[in-house]
Amino acid sequence: MNARFDPKSFVAGLPNLPGVYRMLAKDGEVLYVGKAGDLKKRVASYFTKQDQSPRIRMMLAQVADIEVTVTRSESEALLLENNLIKRLAPRYNILFRDDKSYPYLVLTGHRFPRLAFHRGARAPASRYFGPFPHAHAVRESIQLLQRVFRLRTCEDTVFENRSRPCLLYQIRRCSAPCTGLIDEASYRQDVRAAEMFLEGREDDVRRMLAEKMQAAAAALRYEEAAVFRDRARALARVQARQYVESERGVDADVVACASEDGIACVNLVMIRGGRHVGDRSFFPRNAERAGASEVLSAFLEQHYAAQPAPPLVVVGAPVEFASPGTVVVCALQGERRVWVEMAEKNARLALAQRAREKGTQEARLAALREALGLPETAGRIECFDVSHTLGEAAVAACVVYDRLDLQRAEYRRFNIRDVAPGDDYAALRQALERRYARLSAEAARLPDLILIDGGRGQANAARAALAELGIGDVPVVGVAKGPARRPGEETLVLETQGAVLALAPEHPGLHLVQTIRDEAHRFAVSGHRAQRSRARTTSALADIPGVGPKRRQRLLAHFGGLQGVQEAAVDDLAKVAGVSRALAERIYRHLHG
């Protein structure tokens, strides 16, 4: 600890108020960010407790100053702490990756509600169920609900414009409310049954289906009775697929931690409506010397700052965490103990998988270093690719491989401007200039190796761009496809004049190059397709006299996109607000030549 920093006098001047504190090193680096309901008591505890962990003792030995920010409430302090941790990434905070928001299942507020996948802002009239650990869990739930309750999944624009039932009706996955084959009241009953199922009230749903089947059979409506019988059987099959028999209707998260060889893993199991809907594993940074309680506390604070906590959170070790309306339980016995053991097993399996992947990645990187003569410290690789269609909507992509993994948060795309269509060399030069001029200005870390998807011409264009920026010491290697463009036949175009390296198809270093190159290609193509789609959608309607931005937006919204507008008849176009019959005919002639 800095001799000039006196913790006793500093603590004496702190208020008994909620807030956030930042511990600083001598050079001003933020070592740790924490929150407190009482700043004075929390900061004082660091200097009065005798049983601090080795990790905390190491941090305190480097503290030269402490900064505090008072907030209006502990909840506000939690949000500020989370934002500062994300922005500053202090080395003594246990850091979890900030994933995009979790997906939900939604029943929309439409007169005939739609069953759909949802991520993002919520509409007040709709009802949301979740969150789910990943998109696959939502889509699987939608398929199961379709089999039992036959709710529509089509977009509203498609629903409003159908004249006959779609294929989902034919395979008994939808009751076709779009064409009136089910009335609104009956459809609403199916929606309510789906809601009850999602709330964990399967027994009530089964009872309701049985009553309807018996009533239909008593009235000699045997076909209708058979429909309810099939739904009851489908519901039974859905229930048989559940992996966890849990408290009826409970919404809970089960969180457990495992560690091995200095690597920690947190496994999150989600239980919604009493059903196990999936799990997800997280690998924090800066957790080498942290115990399970510390890791779990950090996870809960960061995780639930981004999404609401369920009514029950079951953890595998004591934690310092509280959230309004949530009960946190350290499970010791009974069913909840089984939940935690399951989460701990998942965490250990994820650790084993990570260890295997790490060993493979280390072997691949070592083999590539040896093949290219790179230093032992080389570990950061950036790869560029350009995608376009006959020169249209050219997009260059840069993907980053570092710390033995692809770092998706660091990917970048560049929309190529003022370049002759199809000039890949100029597009590459522009992308590299924009990428590395910025990194040089920010004094950010440069890669140890740059891969270019292409042959000698593309590689030379990249080297020329880097030389102009004064960073010609970064090695550039072109990845040229073989004559048949088959994987394993790639050649590496090296710096030396005319030098080409052909690695064996089974070479681990070539496998790493292929993985990074393929990811750059995927990222470039997806960006190009999005750019091309936007350009074509805008231009196809923007060139029509009388169709301004507002009418263009109404047309696209009404028909669900440009394809729907192109398929619409004149009478359908004329139904859009602000589109007269004459304008509808003009739009139709323009789109159909």
PDB file of N, CA and C in Angstrom, residues 420-507:
ATOM      1  N   ALA A 420     -13.619   1.516 -57.351  1.00  0.00           N
ATOM      2  CA  ALA A 420     -14.193   0.953 -58.576  1.00  0.00           C
ATOM      3  C   ALA A 420     -14.816  -0.404 -58.284  1.00  0.00           C
ATOM      4  N   PRO A 421     -16.020  -0.677 -58.798  1.00  0.00           N
ATOM      5  CA  PRO A 421     -16.675  -1.957 -58.529  1.00  0.00           C
ATOM      6  C   PRO A 421     -15.790  -3.140 -58.896  1.00  0.00           C
ATOM      7  N   GLY A 422     -15.638  -4.083 -57.969  1.00  0.00           N
ATOM      8  CA  GLY A 422     -14.852  -5.274 -58.219  1.00  0.00           C
ATOM      9  C   GLY A 422     -13.374  -5.150 -57.962  1.00  0.00           C
ATOM     10  N   ASP A 423     -12.903  -3.967 -57.550  1.00  0.00           N
ATOM     11  CA  ASP A 423     -11.471  -3.781 -57.284  1.00  0.00           C
ATOM     12  C   ASP A 423     -11.169  -4.251 -55.855  1.00  0.00           C
ATOM     13  N   ASP A 424     -10.899  -5.550 -55.720  1.00  0.00           N
ATOM     14  CA  ASP A 424     -10.646  -6.118 -54.392  1.00  0.00           C
ATOM     15  C   ASP A 424      -9.382  -5.554 -53.757  1.00  0.00           C
ATOM     16  N   TYR A 425      -8.376  -5.249 -54.565  1.00  0.00           N
ATOM     17  CA  TYR A 425      -7.134  -4.719 -54.016  1.00  0.00           C
ATOM     18  C   TYR A 425      -7.379  -3.373 -53.331  1.00  0.00           C
ATOM     19  N   ALA A 426      -8.104  -2.487 -54.030  1.00  0.00           N
ATOM     20  CA  ALA A 426      -8.392  -1.165 -53.454  1.00  0.00           C
ATOM     21  C   ALA A 426      -9.290  -1.296 -52.222  1.00  0.00           C
ATOM     22  N   ALA A 427     -10.235  -2.239 -52.276  1.00  0.00           N
ATOM     23  CA  ALA A 427     -11.118  -2.440 -51.119  1.00  0.00           C
ATOM     24  C   ALA A 427     -10.320  -2.897 -49.909  1.00  0.00           C
ATOM     25  N   LEU A 428      -9.380  -3.824 -50.122  1.00  0.00           N
ATOM     26  CA  LEU A 428      -8.545  -4.290 -49.020  1.00  0.00           C
ATOM     27  C   LEU A 428      -7.688  -3.166 -48.460  1.00  0.00           C
ATOM     28  N   ARG A 429      -7.082  -2.385 -49.352  1.00  0.00           N
ATOM     29  CA  ARG A 429      -6.245  -1.272 -48.882  1.00  0.00           C
ATOM     30  C   ARG A 429      -7.059  -0.318 -48.017  1.00  0.00           C
ATOM     31  N   GLN A 430      -8.289  -0.013 -48.462  1.00  0.00           N
ATOM     32  CA  GLN A 430      -9.116   0.909 -47.691  1.00  0.00           C
ATOM     33  C   GLN A 430      -9.456   0.338 -46.319  1.00  0.00           C
ATOM     34  N   ALA A 431      -9.803  -0.954 -46.280  1.00  0.00           N
ATOM     35  CA  ALA A 431     -10.165  -1.571 -45.000  1.00  0.00           C
ATOM     36  C   ALA A 431      -8.984  -1.580 -44.035  1.00  0.00           C
ATOM     37  N   LEU A 432      -7.792  -1.946 -44.524  1.00  0.00           N
ATOM     38  CA  LEU A 432      -6.623  -1.988 -43.644  1.00  0.00           C
ATOM     39  C   LEU A 432      -6.203  -0.597 -43.183  1.00  0.00           C
ATOM     40  N   GLU A 433      -6.303   0.376 -44.073  1.00  0.00           N
ATOM     41  CA  GLU A 433      -5.969   1.744 -43.675  1.00  0.00           C
ATOM     42  C   GLU A 433      -6.901   2.241 -42.583  1.00  0.00           C
ATOM     43  N   ARG A 434      -8.202   1.981 -42.748  1.00  0.00           N
ATOM     44  CA  ARG A 434      -9.161   2.439 -41.736  1.00  0.00           C
ATOM     45  C   ARG A 434      -8.969   1.690 -40.421  1.00  0.00           C
ATOM     46  N   ARG A 435      -8.672   0.392 -40.508  1.00  0.00           N
ATOM     47  CA  ARG A 435      -8.497  -0.407 -39.291  1.00  0.00           C
ATOM     48  C   ARG A 435      -7.255   0.015 -38.511  1.00  0.00           C
ATOM     49  N   TYR A 436      -6.116   0.072 -39.185  1.00  0.00           N
ATOM     50  CA  TYR A 436      -4.859   0.241 -38.451  1.00  0.00           C
ATOM     51  C   TYR A 436      -4.476   1.701 -38.237  1.00  0.00           C
ATOM     52  N   ALA A 437      -5.048   2.614 -39.013  1.00  0.00           N
ATOM     53  CA  ALA A 437      -4.851   4.033 -38.686  1.00  0.00           C
ATOM     54  C   ALA A 437      -5.497   4.334 -37.341  1.00  0.00           C
ATOM     55  N   ARG A 438      -6.662   3.743 -37.115  1.00  0.00           N
ATOM     56  CA  ARG A 438      -7.341   3.974 -35.837  1.00  0.00           C
ATOM     57  C   ARG A 438      -6.595   3.299 -34.691  1.00  0.00           C
ATOM     58  N   LEU A 439      -6.171   2.047 -34.876  1.00  0.00           N
ATOM     59  CA  LEU A 439      -5.455   1.359 -33.807  1.00  0.00           C
ATOM     60  C   LEU A 439      -4.155   2.080 -33.463  1.00  0.00           C
ATOM     61  N   SER A 440      -3.456   2.600 -34.491  1.00  0.00           N
ATOM     62  CA  SER A 440      -2.208   3.328 -34.230  1.00  0.00           C
ATOM     63  C   SER A 440      -2.481   4.612 -33.474  1.00  0.00           C
ATOM     64  N   ALA A 441      -3.557   5.310 -33.856  1.00  0.00           N
ATOM     65  CA  ALA A 441      -3.889   6.565 -33.172  1.00  0.00           C
ATOM     66  C   ALA A 441      -4.254   6.330 -31.715  1.00  0.00           C
ATOM     67  N   GLU A 442      -4.884   5.178 -31.439  1.00  0.00           N
ATOM     68  CA  GLU A 442      -5.295   4.863 -30.069  1.00  0.00           C
ATOM     69  C   GLU A 442      -4.209   4.122 -29.286  1.00  0.00           C
ATOM     70  N   ALA A 443      -3.043   3.899 -29.938  1.00  0.00           N
ATOM     71  CA  ALA A 443      -1.945   3.147 -29.318  1.00  0.00           C
ATOM     72  C   ALA A 443      -2.429   1.779 -28.834  1.00  0.00           C
ATOM     73  N   ALA A 444      -3.366   1.191 -29.589  1.00  0.00           N
ATOM     74  CA  ALA A 444      -3.910  -0.123 -29.235  1.00  0.00           C
ATOM     75  C   ALA A 444      -2.973  -1.223 -29.731  1.00  0.00           C
ATOM     76  N   ARG A 445      -3.183  -2.408 -29.213  1.00  0.00           N
ATOM     77  CA  ARG A 445      -2.325  -3.534 -29.580  1.00  0.00           C
ATOM     78  C   ARG A 445      -2.528  -3.925 -31.030  1.00  0.00           C
ATOM     79  N   LEU A 446      -1.437  -4.091 -31.751  1.00  0.00           N
ATOM     80  CA  LEU A 446      -1.484  -4.551 -33.131  1.00  0.00           C
ATOM     81  C   LEU A 446      -1.398  -6.078 -33.150  1.00  0.00           C
ATOM     82  N   PRO A 447      -1.876  -6.710 -34.226  1.00  0.00           N
ATOM     83  CA  PRO A 447      -1.815  -8.177 -34.284  1.00  0.00           C
ATOM     84  C   PRO A 447      -0.389  -8.672 -34.477  1.00  0.00           C
ATOM     85  N   ASP A 448      -0.180  -9.926 -34.151  1.00  0.00           N
ATOM     86  CA  ASP A 448       1.111 -10.578 -34.400  1.00  0.00           C
ATOM     87  C   ASP A 448       1.174 -11.162 -35.804  1.00  0.00           C
ATOM     88  N   LEU A 449       0.011 -11.339 -36.429  1.00  0.00           N
ATOM     89  CA  LEU A 449      -0.063 -11.893 -37.779  1.00  0.00           C
ATOM     90  C   LEU A 449      -1.355 -11.409 -38.420  1.00  0.00           C
ATOM     91  N   ILE A 450      -1.258 -11.036 -39.718  1.00  0.00           N
ATOM     92  CA  ILE A 450      -2.447 -10.643 -40.480  1.00  0.00           C
ATOM     93  C   ILE A 450      -2.633 -11.642 -41.611  1.00  0.00           C
ATOM     94  N   LEU A 451      -3.814 -12.269 -41.666  1.00  0.00           N
ATOM     95  CA  LEU A 451      -4.163 -13.187 -42.753  1.00  0.00           C
ATOM     96  C   LEU A 451      -5.063 -12.454 -43.742  1.00  0.00           C
ATOM     97  N   ILE A 452      -4.844 -12.680 -45.027  1.00  0.00           N
ATOM     98  CA  ILE A 452      -5.662 -12.090 -46.083  1.00  0.00           C
ATOM     99  C   ILE A 452      -6.258 -13.218 -46.897  1.00  0.00           C
ATOM    100  N   ASP A 453      -7.578 -13.231 -47.029  1.00  0.00           N
ATOM    101  CA  ASP A 453      -8.231 -14.257 -47.844  1.00  0.00           C
ATOM    102  C   ASP A 453      -8.014 -13.899 -49.311  1.00  0.00           C
ATOM    103  N   GLY A 454      -7.004 -14.511 -49.902  1.00  0.00           N
ATOM    104  CA  GLY A 454      -6.673 -14.206 -51.291  1.00  0.00           C
ATOM    105  C   GLY A 454      -5.242 -14.597 -51.606  1.00  0.00           C
ATOM    106  N   GLY A 455      -4.844 -14.364 -52.853  1.00  0.00           N
ATOM    107  CA  GLY A 455      -3.522 -14.756 -53.298  1.00  0.00           C
ATOM    108  C   GLY A 455      -2.493 -13.647 -53.181  1.00  0.00           C
ATOM    109  N   ARG A 456      -1.495 -13.702 -54.083  1.00  0.00           N
ATOM    110  CA  ARG A 456      -0.375 -12.767 -53.988  1.00  0.00           C
ATOM    111  C   ARG A 456      -0.818 -11.314 -54.177  1.00  0.00           C
ATOM    112  N   GLY A 457      -1.742 -11.060 -55.116  1.00  0.00           N
ATOM    113  CA  GLY A 457      -2.171  -9.682 -55.349  1.00  0.00           C
ATOM    114  C   GLY A 457      -2.800  -9.063 -54.114  1.00  0.00           C
ATOM    115  N   GLN A 458      -3.696  -9.792 -53.461  1.00  0.00           N
ATOM    116  CA  GLN A 458      -4.344  -9.275 -52.256  1.00  0.00           C
ATOM    117  C   GLN A 458      -3.331  -9.085 -51.123  1.00  0.00           C
ATOM    118  N   ALA A 459      -2.415 -10.051 -50.961  1.00  0.00           N
ATOM    119  CA  ALA A 459      -1.421  -9.933 -49.896  1.00  0.00           C
ATOM    120  C   ALA A 459      -0.511  -8.732 -50.118  1.00  0.00           C
ATOM    121  N   ASN A 460      -0.087  -8.494 -51.374  1.00  0.00           N
ATOM    122  CA  ASN A 460       0.767  -7.342 -51.664  1.00  0.00           C
ATOM    123  C   ASN A 460       0.036  -6.029 -51.431  1.00  0.00           C
ATOM    124  N   ALA A 461      -1.255  -5.989 -51.782  1.00  0.00           N
ATOM    125  CA  ALA A 461      -2.038  -4.773 -51.535  1.00  0.00           C
ATOM    126  C   ALA A 461      -2.109  -4.475 -50.038  1.00  0.00           C
ATOM    127  N   ALA A 462      -2.267  -5.526 -49.229  1.00  0.00           N
ATOM    128  CA  ALA A 462      -2.313  -5.340 -47.779  1.00  0.00           C
ATOM    129  C   ALA A 462      -0.973  -4.837 -47.252  1.00  0.00           C
ATOM    130  N   ARG A 463       0.125  -5.413 -47.740  1.00  0.00           N
ATOM    131  CA  ARG A 463       1.451  -4.981 -47.260  1.00  0.00           C
ATOM    132  C   ARG A 463       1.707  -3.520 -47.631  1.00  0.00           C
ATOM    133  N   ALA A 464       1.289  -3.120 -48.825  1.00  0.00           N
ATOM    134  CA  ALA A 464       1.486  -1.732 -49.242  1.00  0.00           C
ATOM    135  C   ALA A 464       0.712  -0.773 -48.344  1.00  0.00           C
ATOM    136  N   ALA A 465      -0.521  -1.155 -47.990  1.00  0.00           N
ATOM    137  CA  ALA A 465      -1.328  -0.294 -47.112  1.00  0.00           C
ATOM    138  C   ALA A 465      -0.677  -0.152 -45.741  1.00  0.00           C
ATOM    139  N   LEU A 466      -0.152  -1.246 -45.204  1.00  0.00           N
ATOM    140  CA  LEU A 466       0.492  -1.197 -43.886  1.00  0.00           C
ATOM    141  C   LEU A 466       1.787  -0.391 -43.938  1.00  0.00           C
ATOM    142  N   ALA A 467       2.539  -0.516 -45.045  1.00  0.00           N
ATOM    143  CA  ALA A 467       3.787   0.231 -45.175  1.00  0.00           C
ATOM    144  C   ALA A 467       3.516   1.739 -45.168  1.00  0.00           C
ATOM    145  N   GLU A 468       2.439   2.169 -45.812  1.00  0.00           N
ATOM    146  CA  GLU A 468       2.089   3.590 -45.823  1.00  0.00           C
ATOM    147  C   GLU A 468       1.767   4.102 -44.426  1.00  0.00           C
ATOM    148  N   LEU A 469       1.254   3.196 -43.562  1.00  0.00           N
ATOM    149  CA  LEU A 469       0.929   3.582 -42.188  1.00  0.00           C
ATOM    150  C   LEU A 469       2.139   3.465 -41.260  1.00  0.00           C
ATOM    151  N   GLY A 470       3.261   2.976 -41.775  1.00  0.00           N
ATOM    152  CA  GLY A 470       4.455   2.844 -40.955  1.00  0.00           C
ATOM    153  C   GLY A 470       4.438   1.656 -40.030  1.00  0.00           C
ATOM    154  N   ILE A 471       3.654   0.641 -40.363  1.00  0.00           N
ATOM    155  CA  ILE A 471       3.602  -0.566 -39.513  1.00  0.00           C
ATOM    156  C   ILE A 471       3.876  -1.800 -40.371  1.00  0.00           C
ATOM    157  N   GLY A 472       4.906  -1.703 -41.187  1.00  0.00           N
ATOM    158  CA  GLY A 472       5.247  -2.796 -42.088  1.00  0.00           C
ATOM    159  C   GLY A 472       5.909  -3.973 -41.418  1.00  0.00           C
ATOM    160  N   ASP A 473       6.120  -3.886 -40.072  1.00  0.00           N
ATOM    161  CA  ASP A 473       6.778  -4.999 -39.386  1.00  0.00           C
ATOM    162  C   ASP A 473       5.813  -6.112 -38.993  1.00  0.00           C
ATOM    163  N   VAL A 474       4.515  -5.935 -39.205  1.00  0.00           N
ATOM    164  CA  VAL A 474       3.545  -6.993 -38.902  1.00  0.00           C
ATOM    165  C   VAL A 474       3.494  -7.954 -40.088  1.00  0.00           C
ATOM    166  N   PRO A 475       3.766  -9.235 -39.886  1.00  0.00           N
ATOM    167  CA  PRO A 475       3.764 -10.176 -41.016  1.00  0.00           C
ATOM    168  C   PRO A 475       2.371 -10.333 -41.624  1.00  0.00           C
ATOM    169  N   VAL A 476       2.338 -10.382 -42.956  1.00  0.00           N
ATOM    170  CA  VAL A 476       1.089 -10.553 -43.706  1.00  0.00           C
ATOM    171  C   VAL A 476       1.197 -11.834 -44.524  1.00  0.00           C
ATOM    172  N   VAL A 477       0.201 -12.682 -44.420  1.00  0.00           N
ATOM    173  CA  VAL A 477       0.183 -13.953 -45.147  1.00  0.00           C
ATOM    174  C   VAL A 477      -1.131 -14.061 -45.914  1.00  0.00           C
ATOM    175  N   GLY A 478      -1.021 -14.310 -47.220  1.00  0.00           N
ATOM    176  CA  GLY A 478      -2.215 -14.543 -48.020  1.00  0.00           C
ATOM    177  C   GLY A 478      -2.627 -16.009 -47.947  1.00  0.00           C
ATOM    178  N   VAL A 479      -3.943 -16.257 -47.929  1.00  0.00           N
ATOM    179  CA  VAL A 479      -4.461 -17.628 -47.896  1.00  0.00           C
ATOM    180  C   VAL A 479      -5.128 -17.886 -49.243  1.00  0.00           C
ATOM    181  N   ALA A 480      -4.392 -18.541 -50.144  1.00  0.00           N
ATOM    182  CA  ALA A 480      -4.875 -18.768 -51.506  1.00  0.00           C
ATOM    183  C   ALA A 480      -5.529 -20.141 -51.608  1.00  0.00           C
ATOM    184  N   LYS A 481      -6.680 -20.181 -52.244  1.00  0.00           N
ATOM    185  CA  LYS A 481      -7.384 -21.460 -52.423  1.00  0.00           C
ATOM    186  C   LYS A 481      -6.702 -22.260 -53.529  1.00  0.00           C
ATOM    187  N   GLY A 482      -6.789 -23.560 -53.427  1.00  0.00           N
ATOM    188  CA  GLY A 482      -6.209 -24.424 -54.446  1.00  0.00           C
ATOM    189  C   GLY A 482      -7.010 -24.385 -55.727  1.00  0.00           C
ATOM    190  N   PRO A 483      -6.520 -25.046 -56.779  1.00  0.00           N
ATOM    191  CA  PRO A 483      -7.207 -25.033 -58.085  1.00  0.00           C
ATOM    192  C   PRO A 483      -8.654 -25.517 -57.993  1.00  0.00           C
ATOM    193  N   ALA A 484      -8.890 -26.538 -57.167  1.00  0.00           N
ATOM    194  CA  ALA A 484     -10.252 -27.070 -57.036  1.00  0.00           C
ATOM    195  C   ALA A 484     -11.025 -26.419 -55.891  1.00  0.00           C
ATOM    196  N   ARG A 485     -10.360 -25.485 -55.183  1.00  0.00           N
ATOM    197  CA  ARG A 485     -10.989 -24.752 -54.072  1.00  0.00           C
ATOM    198  C   ARG A 485     -11.502 -25.696 -52.985  1.00  0.00           C
ATOM    199  N   ARG A 486     -10.787 -26.821 -52.792  1.00  0.00           N
ATOM    200  CA  ARG A 486     -11.176 -27.764 -51.752  1.00  0.00           C
ATOM    201  C   ARG A 486     -10.389 -27.498 -50.481  1.00  0.00           C
ATOM    202  N   PRO A 487     -11.025 -27.673 -49.294  1.00  0.00           N
ATOM    203  CA  PRO A 487     -10.299 -27.495 -48.032  1.00  0.00           C
ATOM    204  C   PRO A 487      -9.105 -28.441 -47.962  1.00  0.00           C
ATOM    205  N   GLY A 488      -7.984 -27.937 -47.477  1.00  0.00           N
ATOM    206  CA  GLY A 488      -6.772 -28.731 -47.369  1.00  0.00           C
ATOM    207  C   GLY A 488      -5.799 -28.474 -48.494  1.00  0.00           C
ATOM    208  N   GLU A 489      -6.278 -27.804 -49.574  1.00  0.00           N
ATOM    209  CA  GLU A 489      -5.404 -27.511 -50.712  1.00  0.00           C
ATOM    210  C   GLU A 489      -4.929 -26.063 -50.708  1.00  0.00           C
ATOM    211  N   GLU A 490      -5.201 -25.327 -49.625  1.00  0.00           N
ATOM    212  CA  GLU A 490      -4.790 -23.928 -49.552  1.00  0.00           C
ATOM    213  C   GLU A 490      -3.265 -23.804 -49.522  1.00  0.00           C
ATOM    214  N   THR A 491      -2.769 -22.711 -50.058  1.00  0.00           N
ATOM    215  CA  THR A 491      -1.347 -22.382 -49.944  1.00  0.00           C
ATOM    216  C   THR A 491      -1.224 -21.028 -49.258  1.00  0.00           C
ATOM    217  N   LEU A 492      -0.155 -20.854 -48.493  1.00  0.00           N
ATOM    218  CA  LEU A 492       0.083 -19.616 -47.755  1.00  0.00           C
ATOM    219  C   LEU A 492       1.119 -18.793 -48.508  1.00  0.00           C
ATOM    220  N   VAL A 493       0.739 -17.600 -48.899  1.00  0.00           N
ATOM    221  CA  VAL A 493       1.616 -16.689 -49.644  1.00  0.00           C
ATOM    222  C   VAL A 493       2.407 -15.876 -48.627  1.00  0.00           C
ATOM    223  N   LEU A 494       3.730 -16.067 -48.598  1.00  0.00           N
ATOM    224  CA  LEU A 494       4.577 -15.472 -47.571  1.00  0.00           C
ATOM    225  C   LEU A 494       5.168 -14.147 -48.032  1.00  0.00           C
ATOM    226  N   GLU A 495       5.892 -13.494 -47.098  1.00  0.00           N
ATOM    227  CA  GLU A 495       6.494 -12.191 -47.367  1.00  0.00           C
ATOM    228  C   GLU A 495       7.594 -12.304 -48.423  1.00  0.00           C
ATOM    229  N   THR A 496       8.397 -13.382 -48.339  1.00  0.00           N
ATOM    230  CA  THR A 496       9.528 -13.542 -49.242  1.00  0.00           C
ATOM    231  C   THR A 496       9.046 -13.588 -50.691  1.00  0.00           C
ATOM    232  N   GLN A 497       9.771 -12.890 -51.581  1.00  0.00           N
ATOM    233  CA  GLN A 497       9.379 -12.800 -52.979  1.00  0.00           C
ATOM    234  C   GLN A 497       9.184 -14.194 -53.584  1.00  0.00           C
ATOM    235  N   GLY A 498       7.974 -14.481 -54.019  1.00  0.00           N
ATOM    236  CA  GLY A 498       7.690 -15.742 -54.686  1.00  0.00           C
ATOM    237  C   GLY A 498       7.511 -16.929 -53.768  1.00  0.00           C
ATOM    238  N   ALA A 499       7.666 -16.753 -52.449  1.00  0.00           N
ATOM    239  CA  ALA A 499       7.606 -17.890 -51.526  1.00  0.00           C
ATOM    240  C   ALA A 499       6.158 -18.286 -51.258  1.00  0.00           C
ATOM    241  N   VAL A 500       5.915 -19.576 -51.376  1.00  0.00           N
ATOM    242  CA  VAL A 500       4.590 -20.122 -51.091  1.00  0.00           C
ATOM    243  C   VAL A 500       4.780 -21.340 -50.202  1.00  0.00           C
ATOM    244  N   LEU A 501       3.954 -21.448 -49.152  1.00  0.00           N
ATOM    245  CA  LEU A 501       4.042 -22.573 -48.225  1.00  0.00           C
ATOM    246  C   LEU A 501       2.789 -23.423 -48.358  1.00  0.00           C
ATOM    247  N   ALA A 502       2.974 -24.685 -48.682  1.00  0.00           N
ATOM    248  CA  ALA A 502       1.845 -25.622 -48.791  1.00  0.00           C
ATOM    249  C   ALA A 502       1.939 -26.608 -47.626  1.00  0.00           C
ATOM    250  N   LEU A 503       1.085 -26.436 -46.652  1.00  0.00           N
ATOM    251  CA  LEU A 503       1.056 -27.330 -45.501  1.00  0.00           C
ATOM    252  C   LEU A 503       0.212 -28.562 -45.818  1.00  0.00           C
ATOM    253  N   ALA A 504       0.530 -29.660 -45.149  1.00  0.00           N
ATOM    254  CA  ALA A 504      -0.245 -30.884 -45.352  1.00  0.00           C
ATOM    255  C   ALA A 504      -1.688 -30.680 -44.900  1.00  0.00           C
ATOM    256  N   PRO A 505      -2.647 -31.341 -45.552  1.00  0.00           N
ATOM    257  CA  PRO A 505      -4.066 -31.159 -45.180  1.00  0.00           C
ATOM    258  C   PRO A 505      -4.346 -31.424 -43.703  1.00  0.00           C
ATOM    259  N   GLU A 506      -3.577 -32.322 -43.062  1.00  0.00           N
ATOM    260  CA  GLU A 506      -3.815 -32.645 -41.657  1.00  0.00           C
ATOM    261  C   GLU A 506      -2.990 -31.765 -40.711  1.00  0.00           C
ATOM    262  N   HIS A 507      -2.268 -30.784 -41.235  1.00  0.00           N
ATOM    263  CA  HIS A 507      -1.396 -29.943 -40.393  1.00  0.00           C
ATOM    264  C   HIS A 507      -2.245 -29.104 -39.428  1.00  0.00           C
TER     265      HIS A 507
END
